[in-house]
Coordinates of C-alpha atoms in Angstrom, one line a residue:
M82 CA -21.7 29.8 43.7
P83 CA -23.4 27.7 46.5
F84 CA -24.9 29.3 49.6
I85 CA -25.7 28.3 53.1
S86 CA -29.4 29.0 52.6
Q87 CA -29.5 26.2 50.0
L88 CA -28.7 23.7 52.8
I89 CA -31.3 24.7 55.4
G90 CA -33.9 22.0 55.8
K91 CA -32.3 19.7 53.1
A92 CA -32.6 16.0 53.6
V93 CA -29.5 14.1 54.8
V94 CA -29.0 10.4 54.0
D95 CA -26.3 7.9 54.8
S96 CA -24.3 5.9 52.2
N97 CA -27.1 3.4 51.9
G98 CA -29.7 6.1 51.2
N99 CA -31.3 5.9 54.6
L100 CA -32.9 9.2 55.7
L101 CA -31.1 10.6 58.8
G102 CA -33.0 13.8 59.1
Y103 CA -32.8 17.4 57.8
V104 CA -30.1 20.1 58.1
D105 CA -30.9 22.2 61.1
E106 CA -27.5 24.0 61.6
I107 CA -24.1 24.4 60.0
L108 CA -21.2 24.9 62.3
A109 CA -17.8 26.4 61.3
V110 CA -14.5 26.9 63.0
L111 CA -12.2 29.9 62.4
K112 CA -8.6 28.8 62.6
P113 CA -5.7 31.3 63.2
E114 CA -4.0 30.4 60.0
T115 CA -7.1 31.1 57.9
Q116 CA -9.3 34.2 57.5
H117 CA -12.4 32.3 56.5
P118 CA -14.4 30.0 58.7
M119 CA -14.1 26.3 57.7
L120 CA -17.4 24.3 57.8
S121 CA -16.7 21.7 60.6
S122 CA -20.0 19.9 61.2
M123 CA -23.8 19.9 60.6
I124 CA -26.6 19.3 63.0
V125 CA -29.3 17.0 61.6
A126 CA -32.8 17.0 63.1
R127 CA -35.3 14.3 62.9
K128 CA -38.4 15.0 64.8
R129 CA -37.0 16.0 68.2
D130 CA -33.7 14.1 67.8
L131 CA -30.6 16.1 67.0
K132 CA -27.4 14.6 65.8
C133 CA -24.1 16.3 64.9
Y134 CA -22.0 14.9 62.1
P135 CA -18.5 16.1 61.1
F136 CA -18.2 17.7 57.6
S137 CA -15.4 15.2 56.8
V138 CA -18.0 12.5 56.2
V139 CA -20.0 14.6 53.7
S140 CA -19.7 13.1 50.2
V141 CA -22.3 15.1 48.3
L142 CA -23.3 18.5 49.6
F143 CA -25.2 20.3 46.8
A144 CA -27.7 17.9 45.2
S145 CA -31.3 17.0 45.9
E146 CA -30.1 15.7 49.3
V147 CA -26.9 15.8 51.4
S148 CA -25.2 12.4 51.2
L149 CA -22.8 11.1 53.8
A150 CA -20.0 8.7 53.0
L151 CA -20.7 6.0 55.6
P152 CA -23.7 4.0 56.7
V153 CA -25.5 5.2 59.8
E154 CA -24.0 2.5 62.1
K155 CA -20.5 3.7 61.3
L156 CA -21.2 7.4 61.6
A157 CA -19.4 9.0 64.6
Q158 CA -21.0 11.9 66.4
H159 CA -19.2 15.3 66.5
K160 CA -19.2 17.2 69.7
A161 CA -19.7 20.9 69.1
E162 CA -17.0 23.1 70.6
E163 CA -17.8 26.5 72.2
D164 CA -15.7 28.4 69.7
E165 CA -17.6 26.9 66.7
I166 CA -19.7 29.5 64.8
R167 CA -23.4 28.6 64.3
L168 CA -23.8 30.0 60.8
I169 CA -27.6 29.7 60.6
D170 CA -28.6 30.9 64.1
D171 CA -25.7 33.3 64.9
V172 CA -24.9 34.8 61.6
L173 CA -27.8 34.8 59.2
D174 CA -30.1 37.9 59.6
K175 CA -27.5 39.6 61.8
Q176 CA -26.3 43.1 61.0
I177 CA -22.9 44.5 60.1
I178 CA -21.5 48.0 60.0
D179 CA -20.4 48.8 56.4
T180 CA -18.1 51.8 56.9
N181 CA -17.3 51.9 53.3
G182 CA -20.9 52.4 52.3
I183 CA -21.7 54.3 55.6
R184 CA -24.6 52.0 56.4
V185 CA -25.9 49.2 58.5
V186 CA -26.7 46.1 56.4
R187 CA -28.2 42.7 57.1
V188 CA -26.6 39.3 56.4
N189 CA -29.1 37.7 54.0
D190 CA -26.9 34.7 53.1
L191 CA -23.4 33.3 53.2
E192 CA -21.6 32.2 50.1
I193 CA -19.4 29.1 50.6
T194 CA -16.4 27.8 48.5
R195 CA -14.7 24.5 48.3
V196 CA -10.9 24.5 48.6
N197 CA -9.3 21.1 48.2
E198 CA -11.4 18.8 50.4
S199 CA -12.9 21.5 52.8
W200 CA -15.6 24.0 52.5
Y201 CA -15.2 27.7 53.7
V202 CA -17.4 30.7 54.1
S203 CA -16.1 33.1 51.4
N204 CA -18.6 36.1 51.3
V205 CA -21.4 37.7 53.1
D206 CA -24.4 38.3 50.8
I207 CA -26.3 41.5 51.7
G208 CA -28.3 41.8 48.5
V209 CA -31.9 41.0 47.5
S210 CA -30.7 37.7 45.9
G211 CA -29.9 36.4 49.4
I212 CA -33.5 37.1 50.5
L213 CA -35.0 35.4 47.4
R214 CA -32.9 32.3 48.1
R215 CA -34.0 32.3 51.7
I216 CA -37.7 32.1 50.7
G217 CA -37.1 29.4 48.2
L218 CA -36.9 31.5 45.0
T219 CA -33.5 30.3 44.0
K220 CA -34.0 30.4 40.3
I221 CA -35.3 34.0 40.5
A222 CA -32.3 34.8 42.8
D223 CA -29.9 33.4 40.2
F224 CA -31.6 35.3 37.4
A225 CA -31.4 38.5 39.4
S226 CA -27.7 37.9 40.1
G227 CA -27.1 37.4 36.4
L228 CA -29.2 40.3 35.3
F229 CA -27.3 42.7 37.7
K230 CA -24.0 41.0 37.4
R231 CA -22.1 44.3 37.2
K232 CA -23.6 45.5 40.4
N233 CA -23.6 42.2 42.2
S234 CA -20.2 42.7 43.8
T235 CA -21.6 45.5 45.8
N236 CA -24.0 43.1 47.4
K237 CA -21.3 40.9 48.8
I238 CA -18.7 41.5 51.5
S239 CA -15.7 39.3 51.9
W240 CA -15.5 37.5 55.2
D241 CA -11.9 38.9 55.4
Y242 CA -13.5 42.1 56.6
V243 CA -16.0 40.7 59.0
E244 CA -15.5 40.1 62.7
L245 CA -18.3 38.1 64.3
L246 CA -19.5 39.3 67.7
M247 CA -20.7 36.0 69.2
H248 CA -24.0 35.9 71.0
D249 CA -24.7 39.5 69.9
Q250 CA -27.1 41.0 67.4
Y251 CA -24.4 42.6 65.3
M252 CA -21.4 41.7 63.4
R253 CA -18.9 44.4 62.5
L254 CA -16.6 45.0 59.6
K255 CA -12.9 45.1 60.5
V256 CA -11.9 48.6 59.7
P257 CA -8.7 50.3 60.9
G258 CA -9.0 53.2 63.3
E259 CA -7.8 55.6 60.7
K260 CA -10.7 54.6 58.5
I261 CA -13.1 55.6 61.2
R262 CA -11.3 58.9 61.7
D263 CA -11.7 59.7 58.0
L264 CA -15.5 59.5 58.1
H265 CA -17.5 62.7 58.2
P266 CA -19.2 63.4 61.6
A267 CA -22.6 63.2 59.8
D268 CA -21.8 59.8 58.5
L269 CA -20.7 58.6 61.9
A270 CA -24.0 60.0 63.3
E271 CA -25.9 58.1 60.7
L272 CA -24.2 54.9 61.8
L273 CA -24.9 55.6 65.4
S274 CA -28.5 56.2 64.7
D275 CA -28.9 52.9 62.8
L276 CA -27.4 50.8 65.5
S277 CA -28.8 49.8 68.9
Q278 CA -27.7 51.8 71.9
H279 CA -25.4 49.0 73.0
E280 CA -23.6 48.9 69.6
S281 CA -23.5 52.7 69.3
R282 CA -21.7 52.9 72.6
K283 CA -19.2 50.2 71.3
L284 CA -18.6 52.3 68.2
L285 CA -18.0 55.4 70.3
D286 CA -15.5 53.5 72.4
T287 CA -13.3 53.2 69.3
M288 CA -13.2 57.0 68.7
D289 CA -11.1 59.7 70.3
I290 CA -12.6 62.5 72.3
E291 CA -12.8 65.0 69.4
Q292 CA -14.4 62.4 67.1
V293 CA -17.0 61.6 69.8
A294 CA -17.8 65.3 70.2
D295 CA -18.2 65.8 66.4
A296 CA -20.4 62.8 66.0
L297 CA -22.6 63.7 69.0
E298 CA -23.2 67.2 67.6
E299 CA -24.9 65.6 64.6
V300 CA -27.6 63.7 66.6
E301 CA -30.5 64.8 68.6
P302 CA -29.9 65.8 72.3
E303 CA -32.1 62.9 73.6
F304 CA -30.0 60.4 71.7
Q305 CA -26.8 62.1 72.8
A306 CA -27.9 61.7 76.4
S307 CA -28.6 58.0 75.9
L308 CA -25.2 57.4 74.3
I309 CA -23.2 59.0 77.1
Q310 CA -25.2 57.4 79.9
E311 CA -22.5 54.8 80.6
M312 CA -19.5 57.0 80.0
T313 CA -17.5 58.1 83.0
D314 CA -18.1 61.7 84.1
E315 CA -14.4 62.5 83.3
K316 CA -14.8 61.4 79.7
V317 CA -18.1 63.2 79.2
A318 CA -16.6 66.4 80.6
D319 CA -13.8 66.1 78.1
V320 CA -16.3 65.6 75.3
L321 CA -18.4 68.6 76.4
E322 CA -15.3 70.8 76.2
E323 CA -14.8 69.8 72.6
M324 CA -18.4 70.5 71.7
S325 CA -19.7 73.9 70.8
P326 CA -21.2 75.6 73.9
D327 CA -24.8 75.5 72.6
E328 CA -24.5 71.8 71.7
A329 CA -23.0 71.1 75.1
A330 CA -25.8 73.0 76.8
D331 CA -28.5 71.1 74.8
L332 CA -26.9 67.8 75.9
L333 CA -26.7 68.8 79.6
A334 CA -30.3 69.9 79.5
E335 CA -31.3 66.3 78.8
L336 CA -29.4 65.0 81.9
P337 CA -30.5 64.8 85.5
A338 CA -29.6 68.1 87.4
E339 CA -27.2 66.3 89.7
R340 CA -25.1 64.8 87.0
T341 CA -25.2 68.1 85.0
E342 CA -23.7 69.9 88.0
D343 CA -21.1 67.2 88.5
L344 CA -20.1 67.5 84.8
L345 CA -19.9 71.3 84.9
E346 CA -17.6 71.1 87.9
L347 CA -15.2 68.8 85.9
M348 CA -15.1 71.1 82.9
E349 CA -12.5 73.9 82.4
D350 CA -13.7 77.1 84.0
Q351 CA -14.2 79.1 80.8
E352 CA -16.1 76.4 79.0
A353 CA -18.3 75.7 82.1
K354 CA -19.0 79.4 82.4
E355 CA -20.3 79.7 78.8
V356 CA -22.4 76.6 79.2
R357 CA -23.9 77.7 82.5
L358 CA -24.9 81.0 80.8
L359 CA -26.7 79.2 78.0
L360 CA -28.5 76.9 80.5
S361 CA -29.8 80.0 82.4
Y362 CA -32.0 81.1 79.4
P363 CA -35.5 79.7 78.7
E364 CA -35.3 76.7 76.4
D365 CA -37.5 78.2 73.7
S366 CA -35.6 81.5 73.6
A367 CA -32.7 82.8 71.4
G368 CA -30.5 82.4 74.4
G369 CA -31.4 78.8 74.7
I370 CA -30.0 77.9 71.3
M371 CA -27.3 80.6 70.7
T372 CA -23.6 79.8 70.6
T373 CA -21.0 82.0 72.3
D374 CA -18.5 81.0 69.6
Y375 CA -18.5 84.1 67.4
A376 CA -15.9 86.4 65.8
A377 CA -15.9 90.0 66.9
L378 CA -13.4 92.8 66.2
K379 CA -13.0 96.5 67.0
P380 CA -13.8 99.2 64.4
G381 CA -10.3 100.8 64.5
L382 CA -8.5 97.9 62.9
T383 CA -7.4 97.9 59.3
A384 CA -8.3 95.1 57.0
A385 CA -4.8 93.7 57.3
Q386 CA -4.9 93.9 61.1
A387 CA -8.4 92.3 61.1
I388 CA -7.0 89.3 59.2
E389 CA -4.2 88.9 61.7
A390 CA -6.7 89.2 64.6
L391 CA -8.9 86.5 63.1
R392 CA -5.8 84.2 62.8
D393 CA -5.1 84.8 66.5
L394 CA -8.8 84.1 67.5
D395 CA -8.8 80.9 65.4
P396 CA -12.6 80.7 65.4
D397 CA -14.6 77.7 64.2
A398 CA -15.6 77.8 60.5
E399 CA -19.2 78.1 61.5
S400 CA -18.3 81.3 63.5
L401 CA -17.0 82.9 60.4
F402 CA -20.4 83.3 58.6
Y403 CA -20.1 86.9 59.7
I404 CA -17.6 89.0 61.7
Y405 CA -19.2 91.3 64.1
V406 CA -17.9 94.7 65.1
T407 CA -18.2 95.8 68.8
D408 CA -17.1 98.8 70.9
E409 CA -15.2 98.7 74.2
K410 CA -18.4 97.7 76.1
N411 CA -19.1 94.9 73.6
R412 CA -22.1 96.8 72.1
L413 CA -22.8 95.7 68.5
M414 CA -21.8 98.3 66.0
G415 CA -21.8 96.5 62.6
V416 CA -21.1 93.4 60.7
F417 CA -19.1 92.3 57.6
S418 CA -18.5 89.1 55.7
L419 CA -15.2 87.4 54.8
S420 CA -15.7 88.6 51.2
D421 CA -15.9 92.2 52.5
L422 CA -12.6 91.7 54.3
I423 CA -10.7 90.0 51.5
L424 CA -11.8 92.6 48.9
A425 CA -10.9 95.6 51.1
Q426 CA -7.6 97.3 50.7
P427 CA -5.1 96.3 53.5
G428 CA -5.1 99.8 55.0
T429 CA -8.9 100.3 54.9
L430 CA -10.5 100.6 58.4
V431 CA -13.1 98.0 59.4
S432 CA -15.5 100.8 60.3
S433 CA -15.5 102.0 56.6
F434 CA -16.6 98.7 55.1
M435 CA -18.7 97.2 57.9
H436 CA -22.6 97.3 57.5
E437 CA -24.1 99.3 60.3
K438 CA -27.7 98.1 59.8
V439 CA -27.7 94.7 61.5
V440 CA -30.7 92.4 62.0
T441 CA -30.5 91.3 65.6
A442 CA -32.5 89.2 68.0
N443 CA -32.9 89.8 71.7
V444 CA -31.7 87.1 74.0
L445 CA -35.3 86.3 75.0
T446 CA -36.7 86.3 71.5
K447 CA -38.8 83.2 70.8
Q448 CA -37.2 80.7 68.5
E449 CA -40.1 80.7 66.1
T450 CA -39.5 84.4 65.6
L451 CA -35.8 83.8 65.1
A452 CA -36.6 81.4 62.3
Q453 CA -38.9 83.9 60.7
L454 CA -36.2 86.6 60.8
I455 CA -33.5 84.3 59.4
A456 CA -35.9 83.2 56.5
K457 CA -37.1 86.8 55.9
Y458 CA -33.6 88.3 55.5
N459 CA -31.9 85.1 54.1
L460 CA -29.3 85.0 56.8
L461 CA -26.8 82.3 57.8
A462 CA -26.7 83.5 61.4
I463 CA -28.3 86.2 63.5
P464 CA -26.5 88.0 66.4
V465 CA -28.1 87.8 69.8
V466 CA -28.0 90.9 72.0
D467 CA -29.3 92.0 75.4
S468 CA -31.4 95.1 76.2
E469 CA -28.4 97.4 75.9
N470 CA -27.3 96.0 72.5
R471 CA -24.4 94.1 74.0
L472 CA -23.4 91.1 71.9
L473 CA -24.0 87.8 73.7
G474 CA -23.8 85.2 71.0
M475 CA -25.3 84.2 67.7
V476 CA -27.8 81.7 66.4
T477 CA -27.0 79.9 63.2
A478 CA -29.7 79.3 60.5
D479 CA -29.7 75.5 60.9
D480 CA -30.3 75.7 64.7
A481 CA -33.1 78.2 64.2
L482 CA -34.7 76.4 61.3
D483 CA -34.8 73.2 63.4
K484 CA -37.9 74.7 64.9
I485 CA -39.9 74.9 61.7
I486 CA -38.6 72.2 59.4
P487 CA -37.4 68.6 60.1
T488 CA -33.7 68.1 60.8
A489 CA -33.3 65.8 57.7
W490 CA -34.5 68.5 55.4
K491 CA -32.5 71.2 57.3
K492 CA -29.3 69.4 56.6
K493 CA -29.9 69.5 52.9
L494 CA -30.1 73.3 52.8
P495 CA -27.2 75.0 51.0
R496 CA -25.1 77.5 52.8
F497 CA -24.3 80.8 51.1
Y498 CA -22.5 83.7 52.5
Y499 CA -25.0 86.5 52.6
Y500 CA -25.6 89.5 54.7
T501 CA -28.0 92.4 54.8
R502 CA -26.8 95.6 53.3
A503 CA -27.4 99.1 54.7

């Protein structure tokens, strides 16, 4: 199939073979009745002189030179319209968001197809073949396309799914809102990280509050702060309420103190109280990274009652690494896992199958020490207590290990339900 790259710089002659110049730009128009841009005109450059000819006078397009059907004295000039797409300057080398492959890819070339008497852009080439054609290695590009023919379709995206953002760095694939909602938060975070801040904010604008919160939790606090910079305080407050308290505190710690206070005032009282508590602890302490989302029950409950109580609490999945047991003054008495609970007889008291020897961390314990404790005892989470052994929160393994291994490696760690036995 022919490609736009094969036209760049090609000689253009009239019907008498007179050289008019060389292809500088190809313009296309996207009509409402078609999903593919139709090539409308070409700009021909000769020294510093630019002329624009309609595509209707092109007689031969893909040969050693582009031939026009009329002599130069009869060629009418085409006046470029504002809505015409400059395929070389505004499309080639731009980037698109491929939500099917969860990646940001570059437009290396544009495949064109002739339908009746007109030429249309059919596909966007994102593969290595497009790059080879661009640097003049067309034969090698064709050989590579043939060699990897089975995989070649993955290197092309139909224009049907591309929406051009004019005068911008990025193009975006047209994807229904439900498709975005189906993406895992980590995949959304990867897209956000690959895009410019401007485009990342545009992507966030397409999501609901819960999606934004989930995606922000997967990126670093500094990047979080940059992404919400232009959001209204009301929207940011709603997002913070959807985030886990520790993640919300980390984000607020990156903002100016005045805006942080304004956002806390807009949040619901309970959520704001939890975040204020976390912000009060030193940044490098257990309190600085703990979450107050944890599951705690009383020792007098039976296994059946404990299950019902957990249903009422409706904790986050991450909070169910372990279930902590506390007394009336919220002092930590023991811990058990979900497997302990499920395997226990319905009438068995929690106090009889909980593990009383619990590895804990003080709220002021340094984060490096936390990571060492979690690694030493192979824990998924560690409870955080004050000087009187009152349960304040917990630190998950991934949050603690952030301090000693890179985030990219930390996310690859498997999660197993494990606890220390008495």
